[in-house]
Amino acid sequence: MSFNIQDNSRLFSLPSEVRDCIYSFYLFPSHDDFVETLRPHQRFLNSEAYSQPLPALMHTCKRVYQDMSPLVHGQAIMRVEMHGSLERRIGFAVYGTLRFERLRKFCLLVPLEHPNWNRWLYFFADVLSHCTNLRTLVIDWSPRPVPSHNWAGRVNQKKEDEFLQAVLALEALHTVKIHGNAPYRWVAQLHGSKRRVIQDPCRWWREPGLDF
């Protein structure tokens, strides 16, 4: 692979913080960037390293490659997808080789009407157990609230506790950013763990066909 060093480019006259914003915008995934599977453990955890092509911009010159490498190799996005009422698919949007131990930022997208915990929680907890250096977790939460006064509500609270237990087990975790209408008790427990918690009622992700 050959690189063209272009230090005189106007891009590199910008502050590094501005360049990172440009790279982040460029790297933001589309729906087609997610590779989905019915067997996520086999595809993403238990097999040889999963990989996708590097973004084209990284191949333009060595300086851009060096600039973008921390962002490209340090983040991944997991999306839970339901086809009908039973078929669960889990997808990842990544560039390069997916190595959980080098991730610094991980995003979880749950664009469902109901949590459907049993379809993805076990796998999610396994993924987090491999993310030993994770600093930032982004949760984009679409499911509507579940009342806690009945049997279904009690089951949901138990699953929420398992979810939070997996998150709080991340020793290096510094920041949790929650988009959407997440339960208040999540925020309370995360605050109690002295993590930095950022709440945003607006969804981070938009499904195809929805206006921004």
PDB file of N, CA and C in Angstrom, residues 25-126:
ATOM      1  N   PHE A  25     -18.084  12.934  11.149  1.00  0.00           N
ATOM      2  CA  PHE A  25     -19.215  13.123  10.226  1.00  0.00           C
ATOM      3  C   PHE A  25     -19.058  12.203   9.019  1.00  0.00           C
ATOM      4  N   TYR A  26     -17.864  12.122   8.507  1.00  0.00           N
ATOM      5  CA  TYR A  26     -17.596  11.272   7.347  1.00  0.00           C
ATOM      6  C   TYR A  26     -17.836   9.793   7.666  1.00  0.00           C
ATOM      7  N   LEU A  27     -17.502   9.383   8.884  1.00  0.00           N
ATOM      8  CA  LEU A  27     -17.602   7.974   9.260  1.00  0.00           C
ATOM      9  C   LEU A  27     -18.991   7.563   9.734  1.00  0.00           C
ATOM     10  N   PHE A  28     -19.901   8.523   9.920  1.00  0.00           N
ATOM     11  CA  PHE A  28     -21.229   8.168  10.441  1.00  0.00           C
ATOM     12  C   PHE A  28     -21.888   7.168   9.501  1.00  0.00           C
ATOM     13  N   PRO A  29     -22.375   6.042  10.038  1.00  0.00           N
ATOM     14  CA  PRO A  29     -22.839   4.952   9.168  1.00  0.00           C
ATOM     15  C   PRO A  29     -24.222   5.209   8.581  1.00  0.00           C
ATOM     16  N   SER A  30     -24.462   4.552   7.481  1.00  0.00           N
ATOM     17  CA  SER A  30     -25.808   4.475   6.921  1.00  0.00           C
ATOM     18  C   SER A  30     -26.388   3.103   7.278  1.00  0.00           C
ATOM     19  N   HIS A  31     -27.652   2.926   6.995  1.00  0.00           N
ATOM     20  CA  HIS A  31     -28.299   1.649   7.313  1.00  0.00           C
ATOM     21  C   HIS A  31     -27.603   0.493   6.604  1.00  0.00           C
ATOM     22  N   ASP A  32     -27.116   0.730   5.400  1.00  0.00           N
ATOM     23  CA  ASP A  32     -26.487  -0.337   4.612  1.00  0.00           C
ATOM     24  C   ASP A  32     -25.113  -0.730   5.135  1.00  0.00           C
ATOM     25  N   ASP A  33     -24.555   0.056   6.035  1.00  0.00           N
ATOM     26  CA  ASP A  33     -23.232  -0.266   6.582  1.00  0.00           C
ATOM     27  C   ASP A  33     -23.279  -1.376   7.628  1.00  0.00           C
ATOM     28  N   PHE A  34     -24.470  -1.715   8.110  1.00  0.00           N
ATOM     29  CA  PHE A  34     -24.595  -2.760   9.127  1.00  0.00           C
ATOM     30  C   PHE A  34     -24.645  -4.137   8.463  1.00  0.00           C
ATOM     31  N   VAL A  35     -23.797  -5.026   8.940  1.00  0.00           N
ATOM     32  CA  VAL A  35     -23.821  -6.431   8.508  1.00  0.00           C
ATOM     33  C   VAL A  35     -24.547  -7.214   9.585  1.00  0.00           C
ATOM     34  N   GLU A  36     -25.703  -7.796   9.235  1.00  0.00           N
ATOM     35  CA  GLU A  36     -26.552  -8.459  10.218  1.00  0.00           C
ATOM     36  C   GLU A  36     -26.420  -9.974  10.122  1.00  0.00           C
ATOM     37  N   THR A  37     -26.692 -10.620  11.245  1.00  0.00           N
ATOM     38  CA  THR A  37     -26.621 -12.075  11.283  1.00  0.00           C
ATOM     39  C   THR A  37     -27.591 -12.614  12.319  1.00  0.00           C
ATOM     40  N   LEU A  38     -28.015 -13.852  12.120  1.00  0.00           N
ATOM     41  CA  LEU A  38     -28.843 -14.552  13.094  1.00  0.00           C
ATOM     42  C   LEU A  38     -27.992 -15.219  14.174  1.00  0.00           C
ATOM     43  N   ARG A  39     -26.692 -15.325  13.939  1.00  0.00           N
ATOM     44  CA  ARG A  39     -25.780 -15.995  14.866  1.00  0.00           C
ATOM     45  C   ARG A  39     -24.626 -15.056  15.219  1.00  0.00           C
ATOM     46  N   PRO A  40     -24.899 -14.063  16.031  1.00  0.00           N
ATOM     47  CA  PRO A  40     -23.863 -13.050  16.313  1.00  0.00           C
ATOM     48  C   PRO A  40     -22.652 -13.586  17.058  1.00  0.00           C
ATOM     49  N   HIS A  41     -22.840 -14.580  17.946  1.00  0.00           N
ATOM     50  CA  HIS A  41     -21.679 -15.126  18.647  1.00  0.00           C
ATOM     51  C   HIS A  41     -20.690 -15.744  17.659  1.00  0.00           C
ATOM     52  N   GLN A  42     -21.206 -16.504  16.722  1.00  0.00           N
ATOM     53  CA  GLN A  42     -20.334 -17.149  15.756  1.00  0.00           C
ATOM     54  C   GLN A  42     -19.703 -16.129  14.807  1.00  0.00           C
ATOM     55  N   ARG A  43     -20.467 -15.116  14.428  1.00  0.00           N
ATOM     56  CA  ARG A  43     -19.974 -14.157  13.424  1.00  0.00           C
ATOM     57  C   ARG A  43     -18.997 -13.140  14.017  1.00  0.00           C
ATOM     58  N   PHE A  44     -19.298 -12.652  15.216  1.00  0.00           N
ATOM     59  CA  PHE A  44     -18.543 -11.523  15.740  1.00  0.00           C
ATOM     60  C   PHE A  44     -17.627 -11.855  16.931  1.00  0.00           C
ATOM     61  N   LEU A  45     -17.887 -12.957  17.619  1.00  0.00           N
ATOM     62  CA  LEU A  45     -17.113 -13.257  18.828  1.00  0.00           C
ATOM     63  C   LEU A  45     -16.298 -14.536  18.741  1.00  0.00           C
ATOM     64  N   ASN A  46     -16.887 -15.607  18.269  1.00  0.00           N
ATOM     65  CA  ASN A  46     -16.253 -16.911  18.373  1.00  0.00           C
ATOM     66  C   ASN A  46     -15.484 -17.339  17.127  1.00  0.00           C
ATOM     67  N   SER A  47     -15.513 -16.546  16.091  1.00  0.00           N
ATOM     68  CA  SER A  47     -14.815 -16.911  14.862  1.00  0.00           C
ATOM     69  C   SER A  47     -13.557 -16.061  14.730  1.00  0.00           C
ATOM     70  N   GLU A  48     -12.886 -16.190  13.598  1.00  0.00           N
ATOM     71  CA  GLU A  48     -11.739 -15.334  13.325  1.00  0.00           C
ATOM     72  C   GLU A  48     -12.195 -13.877  13.282  1.00  0.00           C
ATOM     73  N   ALA A  49     -11.253 -12.979  13.448  1.00  0.00           N
ATOM     74  CA  ALA A  49     -11.575 -11.556  13.560  1.00  0.00           C
ATOM     75  C   ALA A  49     -12.461 -11.095  12.399  1.00  0.00           C
ATOM     76  N   TYR A  50     -13.560 -10.452  12.753  1.00  0.00           N
ATOM     77  CA  TYR A  50     -14.480  -9.916  11.756  1.00  0.00           C
ATOM     78  C   TYR A  50     -13.920  -8.593  11.236  1.00  0.00           C
ATOM     79  N   SER A  51     -13.995  -8.370   9.951  1.00  0.00           N
ATOM     80  CA  SER A  51     -13.447  -7.132   9.401  1.00  0.00           C
ATOM     81  C   SER A  51     -14.249  -6.656   8.207  1.00  0.00           C
ATOM     82  N   GLN A  52     -14.153  -5.354   7.963  1.00  0.00           N
ATOM     83  CA  GLN A  52     -14.743  -4.692   6.817  1.00  0.00           C
ATOM     84  C   GLN A  52     -13.676  -3.773   6.211  1.00  0.00           C
ATOM     85  N   PRO A  53     -13.856  -3.345   4.970  1.00  0.00           N
ATOM     86  CA  PRO A  53     -12.845  -2.468   4.356  1.00  0.00           C
ATOM     87  C   PRO A  53     -12.675  -1.153   5.119  1.00  0.00           C
ATOM     88  N   LEU A  54     -11.481  -0.628   5.085  1.00  0.00           N
ATOM     89  CA  LEU A  54     -11.226   0.686   5.661  1.00  0.00           C
ATOM     90  C   LEU A  54     -11.898   1.755   4.808  1.00  0.00           C
ATOM     91  N   PRO A  55     -12.256   2.892   5.407  1.00  0.00           N
ATOM     92  CA  PRO A  55     -12.869   3.968   4.617  1.00  0.00           C
ATOM     93  C   PRO A  55     -11.899   4.492   3.572  1.00  0.00           C
ATOM     94  N   ALA A  56     -12.453   4.877   2.425  1.00  0.00           N
ATOM     95  CA  ALA A  56     -11.609   5.298   1.299  1.00  0.00           C
ATOM     96  C   ALA A  56     -10.718   6.481   1.660  1.00  0.00           C
ATOM     97  N   LEU A  57     -11.206   7.376   2.497  1.00  0.00           N
ATOM     98  CA  LEU A  57     -10.433   8.566   2.843  1.00  0.00           C
ATOM     99  C   LEU A  57      -9.106   8.212   3.509  1.00  0.00           C
ATOM    100  N   MET A  58      -9.059   7.091   4.225  1.00  0.00           N
ATOM    101  CA  MET A  58      -7.823   6.706   4.908  1.00  0.00           C
ATOM    102  C   MET A  58      -6.701   6.368   3.931  1.00  0.00           C
ATOM    103  N   HIS A  59      -7.050   6.080   2.691  1.00  0.00           N
ATOM    104  CA  HIS A  59      -6.053   5.678   1.712  1.00  0.00           C
ATOM    105  C   HIS A  59      -5.500   6.857   0.919  1.00  0.00           C
ATOM    106  N   THR A  60      -5.939   8.057   1.231  1.00  0.00           N
ATOM    107  CA  THR A  60      -5.499   9.207   0.435  1.00  0.00           C
ATOM    108  C   THR A  60      -4.077   9.625   0.759  1.00  0.00           C
ATOM    109  N   CYS A  61      -3.677   9.572   2.021  1.00  0.00           N
ATOM    110  CA  CYS A  61      -2.307   9.908   2.384  1.00  0.00           C
ATOM    111  C   CYS A  61      -2.008   9.389   3.781  1.00  0.00           C
ATOM    112  N   LYS A  62      -0.726   9.315   4.091  1.00  0.00           N
ATOM    113  CA  LYS A  62      -0.303   8.762   5.371  1.00  0.00           C
ATOM    114  C   LYS A  62      -0.807   9.592   6.547  1.00  0.00           C
ATOM    115  N   ARG A  63      -0.822  10.918   6.400  1.00  0.00           N
ATOM    116  CA  ARG A  63      -1.248  11.797   7.498  1.00  0.00           C
ATOM    117  C   ARG A  63      -2.718  11.568   7.835  1.00  0.00           C
ATOM    118  N   VAL A  64      -3.561  11.431   6.837  1.00  0.00           N
ATOM    119  CA  VAL A  64      -4.976  11.154   7.089  1.00  0.00           C
ATOM    120  C   VAL A  64      -5.137   9.780   7.733  1.00  0.00           C
ATOM    121  N   TYR A  65      -4.369   8.822   7.252  1.00  0.00           N
ATOM    122  CA  TYR A  65      -4.433   7.480   7.846  1.00  0.00           C
ATOM    123  C   TYR A  65      -4.111   7.534   9.331  1.00  0.00           C
ATOM    124  N   GLN A  66      -3.067   8.257   9.687  1.00  0.00           N
ATOM    125  CA  GLN A  66      -2.679   8.370  11.086  1.00  0.00           C
ATOM    126  C   GLN A  66      -3.727   9.129  11.889  1.00  0.00           C
ATOM    127  N   ASP A  67      -4.293  10.172  11.285  1.00  0.00           N
ATOM    128  CA  ASP A  67      -5.323  10.959  11.961  1.00  0.00           C
ATOM    129  C   ASP A  67      -6.557  10.124  12.277  1.00  0.00           C
ATOM    130  N   MET A  68      -6.979   9.318  11.300  1.00  0.00           N
ATOM    131  CA  MET A  68      -8.259   8.625  11.411  1.00  0.00           C
ATOM    132  C   MET A  68      -8.171   7.298  12.162  1.00  0.00           C
ATOM    133  N   SER A  69      -6.968   6.747  12.277  1.00  0.00           N
ATOM    134  CA  SER A  69      -6.839   5.410  12.869  1.00  0.00           C
ATOM    135  C   SER A  69      -7.474   5.279  14.249  1.00  0.00           C
ATOM    136  N   PRO A  70      -7.261   6.228  15.181  1.00  0.00           N
ATOM    137  CA  PRO A  70      -7.896   6.062  16.498  1.00  0.00           C
ATOM    138  C   PRO A  70      -9.418   6.013  16.426  1.00  0.00           C
ATOM    139  N   LEU A  71     -10.012   6.819  15.551  1.00  0.00           N
ATOM    140  CA  LEU A  71     -11.472   6.807  15.415  1.00  0.00           C
ATOM    141  C   LEU A  71     -11.960   5.528  14.747  1.00  0.00           C
ATOM    142  N   VAL A  72     -11.298   5.148  13.677  1.00  0.00           N
ATOM    143  CA  VAL A  72     -11.741   3.987  12.898  1.00  0.00           C
ATOM    144  C   VAL A  72     -11.609   2.688  13.691  1.00  0.00           C
ATOM    145  N   HIS A  73     -10.472   2.512  14.339  1.00  0.00           N
ATOM    146  CA  HIS A  73     -10.220   1.256  15.047  1.00  0.00           C
ATOM    147  C   HIS A  73     -10.712   1.271  16.492  1.00  0.00           C
ATOM    148  N   GLY A  74     -11.108   2.435  16.989  1.00  0.00           N
ATOM    149  CA  GLY A  74     -11.494   2.541  18.388  1.00  0.00           C
ATOM    150  C   GLY A  74     -12.976   2.625  18.651  1.00  0.00           C
ATOM    151  N   GLN A  75     -13.817   2.424  17.630  1.00  0.00           N
ATOM    152  CA  GLN A  75     -15.252   2.499  17.864  1.00  0.00           C
ATOM    153  C   GLN A  75     -15.996   1.481  17.009  1.00  0.00           C
ATOM    154  N   ALA A  76     -17.175   1.088  17.491  1.00  0.00           N
ATOM    155  CA  ALA A  76     -18.037   0.146  16.779  1.00  0.00           C
ATOM    156  C   ALA A  76     -19.479   0.416  17.176  1.00  0.00           C
ATOM    157  N   ILE A  77     -20.390   0.020  16.315  1.00  0.00           N
ATOM    158  CA  ILE A  77     -21.818   0.229  16.555  1.00  0.00           C
ATOM    159  C   ILE A  77     -22.537  -1.104  16.413  1.00  0.00           C
ATOM    160  N   MET A  78     -23.322  -1.449  17.415  1.00  0.00           N
ATOM    161  CA  MET A  78     -24.129  -2.668  17.398  1.00  0.00           C
ATOM    162  C   MET A  78     -25.601  -2.287  17.304  1.00  0.00           C
ATOM    163  N   ARG A  79     -26.316  -2.945  16.421  1.00  0.00           N
ATOM    164  CA  ARG A  79     -27.728  -2.633  16.188  1.00  0.00           C
ATOM    165  C   ARG A  79     -28.569  -3.904  16.331  1.00  0.00           C
ATOM    166  N   VAL A  80     -29.659  -3.788  17.074  1.00  0.00           N
ATOM    167  CA  VAL A  80     -30.591  -4.902  17.254  1.00  0.00           C
ATOM    168  C   VAL A  80     -31.735  -4.731  16.270  1.00  0.00           C
ATOM    169  N   GLU A  81     -32.010  -5.759  15.515  1.00  0.00           N
ATOM    170  CA  GLU A  81     -33.045  -5.693  14.479  1.00  0.00           C
ATOM    171  C   GLU A  81     -33.998  -6.872  14.654  1.00  0.00           C
ATOM    172  N   MET A  82     -35.283  -6.602  14.579  1.00  0.00           N
ATOM    173  CA  MET A  82     -36.283  -7.671  14.636  1.00  0.00           C
ATOM    174  C   MET A  82     -37.010  -7.754  13.302  1.00  0.00           C
ATOM    175  N   HIS A  83     -37.064  -8.957  12.733  1.00  0.00           N
ATOM    176  CA  HIS A  83     -37.830  -9.210  11.514  1.00  0.00           C
ATOM    177  C   HIS A  83     -39.027 -10.066  11.910  1.00  0.00           C
ATOM    178  N   GLY A  84     -40.198  -9.459  11.939  1.00  0.00           N
ATOM    179  CA  GLY A  84     -41.355 -10.163  12.472  1.00  0.00           C
ATOM    180  C   GLY A  84     -41.275 -10.208  13.981  1.00  0.00           C
ATOM    181  N   SER A  85     -41.954 -11.171  14.597  1.00  0.00           N
ATOM    182  CA  SER A  85     -42.005 -11.255  16.054  1.00  0.00           C
ATOM    183  C   SER A  85     -40.959 -12.189  16.637  1.00  0.00           C
ATOM    184  N   LEU A  86     -40.281 -12.983  15.796  1.00  0.00           N
ATOM    185  CA  LEU A  86     -39.369 -13.999  16.325  1.00  0.00           C
ATOM    186  C   LEU A  86     -37.940 -13.877  15.817  1.00  0.00           C
ATOM    187  N   GLU A  87     -37.764 -13.423  14.596  1.00  0.00           N
ATOM    188  CA  GLU A  87     -36.435 -13.448  13.989  1.00  0.00           C
ATOM    189  C   GLU A  87     -35.603 -12.258  14.438  1.00  0.00           C
ATOM    190  N   ARG A  88     -34.592 -12.537  15.225  1.00  0.00           N
ATOM    191  CA  ARG A  88     -33.699 -11.494  15.722  1.00  0.00           C
ATOM    192  C   ARG A  88     -32.418 -11.481  14.911  1.00  0.00           C
ATOM    193  N   ARG A  89     -32.048 -10.292  14.496  1.00  0.00           N
ATOM    194  CA  ARG A  89     -30.771 -10.119  13.829  1.00  0.00           C
ATOM    195  C   ARG A  89     -29.960  -9.057  14.580  1.00  0.00           C
ATOM    196  N   ILE A  90     -28.690  -9.298  14.724  1.00  0.00           N
ATOM    197  CA  ILE A  90     -27.791  -8.321  15.326  1.00  0.00           C
ATOM    198  C   ILE A  90     -26.751  -7.942  14.284  1.00  0.00           C
ATOM    199  N   GLY A  91     -26.561  -6.646  14.130  1.00  0.00           N
ATOM    200  CA  GLY A  91     -25.626  -6.169  13.131  1.00  0.00           C
ATOM    201  C   GLY A  91     -24.555  -5.282  13.731  1.00  0.00           C
ATOM    202  N   PHE A  92     -23.423  -5.215  13.054  1.00  0.00           N
ATOM    203  CA  PHE A  92     -22.337  -4.319  13.443  1.00  0.00           C
ATOM    204  C   PHE A  92     -21.969  -3.440  12.256  1.00  0.00           C
ATOM    205  N   ALA A  93     -21.678  -2.189  12.567  1.00  0.00           N
ATOM    206  CA  ALA A  93     -21.105  -1.270  11.592  1.00  0.00           C
ATOM    207  C   ALA A  93     -19.701  -0.932  12.072  1.00  0.00           C
ATOM    208  N   VAL A  94     -18.708  -1.366  11.331  1.00  0.00           N
ATOM    209  CA  VAL A  94     -17.307  -1.129  11.698  1.00  0.00           C
ATOM    210  C   VAL A  94     -16.503  -0.899  10.425  1.00  0.00           C
ATOM    211  N   TYR A  95     -15.321  -0.345  10.609  1.00  0.00           N
ATOM    212  CA  TYR A  95     -14.321  -0.278   9.550  1.00  0.00           C
ATOM    213  C   TYR A  95     -13.084  -1.025  10.034  1.00  0.00           C
ATOM    214  N   GLY A  96     -12.427  -1.707   9.121  1.00  0.00           N
ATOM    215  CA  GLY A  96     -11.249  -2.455   9.515  1.00  0.00           C
ATOM    216  C   GLY A  96     -11.615  -3.694  10.303  1.00  0.00           C
ATOM    217  N   THR A  97     -10.696  -4.147  11.132  1.00  0.00           N
ATOM    218  CA  THR A  97     -10.883  -5.366  11.909  1.00  0.00           C
ATOM    219  C   THR A  97     -11.508  -5.046  13.259  1.00  0.00           C
ATOM    220  N   LEU A  98     -12.546  -5.761  13.600  1.00  0.00           N
ATOM    221  CA  LEU A  98     -13.244  -5.558  14.863  1.00  0.00           C
ATOM    222  C   LEU A  98     -12.500  -6.292  15.978  1.00  0.00           C
ATOM    223  N   ARG A  99     -11.846  -5.504  16.827  1.00  0.00           N
ATOM    224  CA  ARG A  99     -11.156  -6.064  17.997  1.00  0.00           C
ATOM    225  C   ARG A  99     -11.715  -5.361  19.230  1.00  0.00           C
ATOM    226  N   PHE A 100     -12.494  -6.087  20.002  1.00  0.00           N
ATOM    227  CA  PHE A 100     -13.217  -5.470  21.112  1.00  0.00           C
ATOM    228  C   PHE A 100     -12.279  -4.877  22.157  1.00  0.00           C
ATOM    229  N   GLU A 101     -11.115  -5.485  22.346  1.00  0.00           N
ATOM    230  CA  GLU A 101     -10.215  -5.009  23.396  1.00  0.00           C
ATOM    231  C   GLU A 101      -9.618  -3.639  23.084  1.00  0.00           C
ATOM    232  N   ARG A 102      -9.655  -3.193  21.831  1.00  0.00           N
ATOM    233  CA  ARG A 102      -9.104  -1.883  21.521  1.00  0.00           C
ATOM    234  C   ARG A 102     -10.183  -0.805  21.334  1.00  0.00           C
ATOM    235  N   LEU A 103     -11.433  -1.172  21.544  1.00  0.00           N
ATOM    236  CA  LEU A 103     -12.499  -0.181  21.418  1.00  0.00           C
ATOM    237  C   LEU A 103     -12.447   0.816  22.564  1.00  0.00           C
ATOM    238  N   ARG A 104     -12.598   2.082  22.225  1.00  0.00           N
ATOM    239  CA  ARG A 104     -12.706   3.144  23.220  1.00  0.00           C
ATOM    240  C   ARG A 104     -14.130   3.695  23.283  1.00  0.00           C
ATOM    241  N   LYS A 105     -14.885   3.502  22.199  1.00  0.00           N
ATOM    242  CA  LYS A 105     -16.265   3.983  22.136  1.00  0.00           C
ATOM    243  C   LYS A 105     -17.128   2.904  21.498  1.00  0.00           C
ATOM    244  N   PHE A 106     -18.265   2.620  22.154  1.00  0.00           N
ATOM    245  CA  PHE A 106     -19.173   1.590  21.657  1.00  0.00           C
ATOM    246  C   PHE A 106     -20.589   2.131  21.690  1.00  0.00           C
ATOM    247  N   CYS A 107     -21.311   1.929  20.597  1.00  0.00           N
ATOM    248  CA  CYS A 107     -22.683   2.433  20.487  1.00  0.00           C
ATOM    249  C   CYS A 107     -23.651   1.259  20.370  1.00  0.00           C
ATOM    250  N   LEU A 108     -24.716   1.308  21.151  1.00  0.00           N
ATOM    251  CA  LEU A 108     -25.775   0.300  21.113  1.00  0.00           C
ATOM    252  C   LEU A 108     -27.045   0.952  20.593  1.00  0.00           C
ATOM    253  N   LEU A 109     -27.579   0.436  19.488  1.00  0.00           N
ATOM    254  CA  LEU A 109     -28.823   0.934  18.915  1.00  0.00           C
ATOM    255  C   LEU A 109     -29.922  -0.096  19.142  1.00  0.00           C
ATOM    256  N   VAL A 110     -30.994   0.328  19.803  1.00  0.00           N
ATOM    257  CA  VAL A 110     -32.148  -0.550  20.016  1.00  0.00           C
ATOM    258  C   VAL A 110     -33.375   0.172  19.453  1.00  0.00           C
ATOM    259  N   PRO A 111     -33.577   0.108  18.140  1.00  0.00           N
ATOM    260  CA  PRO A 111     -34.677   0.831  17.499  1.00  0.00           C
ATOM    261  C   PRO A 111     -35.965   0.010  17.452  1.00  0.00           C
ATOM    262  N   LEU A 112     -36.384  -0.496  18.616  1.00  0.00           N
ATOM    263  CA  LEU A 112     -37.534  -1.392  18.701  1.00  0.00           C
ATOM    264  C   LEU A 112     -38.641  -0.753  19.529  1.00  0.00           C
ATOM    265  N   GLU A 113     -39.868  -1.218  19.336  1.00  0.00           N
ATOM    266  CA  GLU A 113     -40.984  -0.721  20.135  1.00  0.00           C
ATOM    267  C   GLU A 113     -40.959  -1.329  21.537  1.00  0.00           C
ATOM    268  N   HIS A 114     -40.523  -2.568  21.638  1.00  0.00           N
ATOM    269  CA  HIS A 114     -40.419  -3.262  22.922  1.00  0.00           C
ATOM    270  C   HIS A 114     -38.969  -3.713  23.113  1.00  0.00           C
ATOM    271  N   PRO A 115     -38.510  -3.829  24.363  1.00  0.00           N
ATOM    272  CA  PRO A 115     -37.098  -4.149  24.582  1.00  0.00           C
ATOM    273  C   PRO A 115     -36.645  -5.489  24.006  1.00  0.00           C
ATOM    274  N   ASN A 116     -37.525  -6.515  24.071  1.00  0.00           N
ATOM    275  CA  ASN A 116     -37.145  -7.850  23.578  1.00  0.00           C
ATOM    276  C   ASN A 116     -35.785  -8.283  24.118  1.00  0.00           C
ATOM    277  N   TRP A 117     -35.602  -8.153  25.432  1.00  0.00           N
ATOM    278  CA  TRP A 117     -34.311  -8.399  26.069  1.00  0.00           C
ATOM    279  C   TRP A 117     -33.697  -9.736  25.701  1.00  0.00           C
ATOM    280  N   ASN A 118     -34.512 -10.781  25.692  1.00  0.00           N
ATOM    281  CA  ASN A 118     -33.980 -12.129  25.487  1.00  0.00           C
ATOM    282  C   ASN A 118     -33.349 -12.317  24.110  1.00  0.00           C
ATOM    283  N   ARG A 119     -33.651 -11.407  23.201  1.00  0.00           N
ATOM    284  CA  ARG A 119     -33.127 -11.532  21.842  1.00  0.00           C
ATOM    285  C   ARG A 119     -31.696 -11.022  21.703  1.00  0.00           C
ATOM    286  N   TRP A 120     -31.225 -10.198  22.672  1.00  0.00           N
ATOM    287  CA  TRP A 120     -29.921  -9.580  22.466  1.00  0.00           C
ATOM    288  C   TRP A 120     -29.101  -9.345  23.737  1.00  0.00           C
ATOM    289  N   LEU A 121     -29.709  -9.384  24.908  1.00  0.00           N
ATOM    290  CA  LEU A 121     -29.004  -8.985  26.126  1.00  0.00           C
ATOM    291  C   LEU A 121     -27.813  -9.887  26.437  1.00  0.00           C
ATOM    292  N   TYR A 122     -27.977 -11.186  26.292  1.00  0.00           N
ATOM    293  CA  TYR A 122     -26.891 -12.118  26.604  1.00  0.00           C
ATOM    294  C   TYR A 122     -25.675 -11.846  25.716  1.00  0.00           C
ATOM    295  N   PHE A 123     -25.928 -11.642  24.447  1.00  0.00           N
ATOM    296  CA  PHE A 123     -24.824 -11.351  23.529  1.00  0.00           C
ATOM    297  C   PHE A 123     -24.178 -10.011  23.857  1.00  0.00           C
ATOM    298  N   PHE A 124     -24.990  -9.010  24.148  1.00  0.00           N
ATOM    299  CA  PHE A 124     -24.465  -7.686  24.495  1.00  0.00           C
ATOM    300  C   PHE A 124     -23.547  -7.766  25.714  1.00  0.00           C
ATOM    301  N   ALA A 125     -23.963  -8.502  26.733  1.00  0.00           N
ATOM    302  CA  ALA A 125     -23.134  -8.650  27.928  1.00  0.00           C
ATOM    303  C   ALA A 125     -21.813  -9.339  27.594  1.00  0.00           C
ATOM    304  N   ASP A 126     -21.850 -10.323  26.706  1.00  0.00           N
ATOM    305  CA  ASP A 126     -20.615 -10.986  26.290  1.00  0.00           C
ATOM    306  C   ASP A 126     -19.689 -10.018  25.563  1.00  0.00           C
TER     307      ASP A 126
END
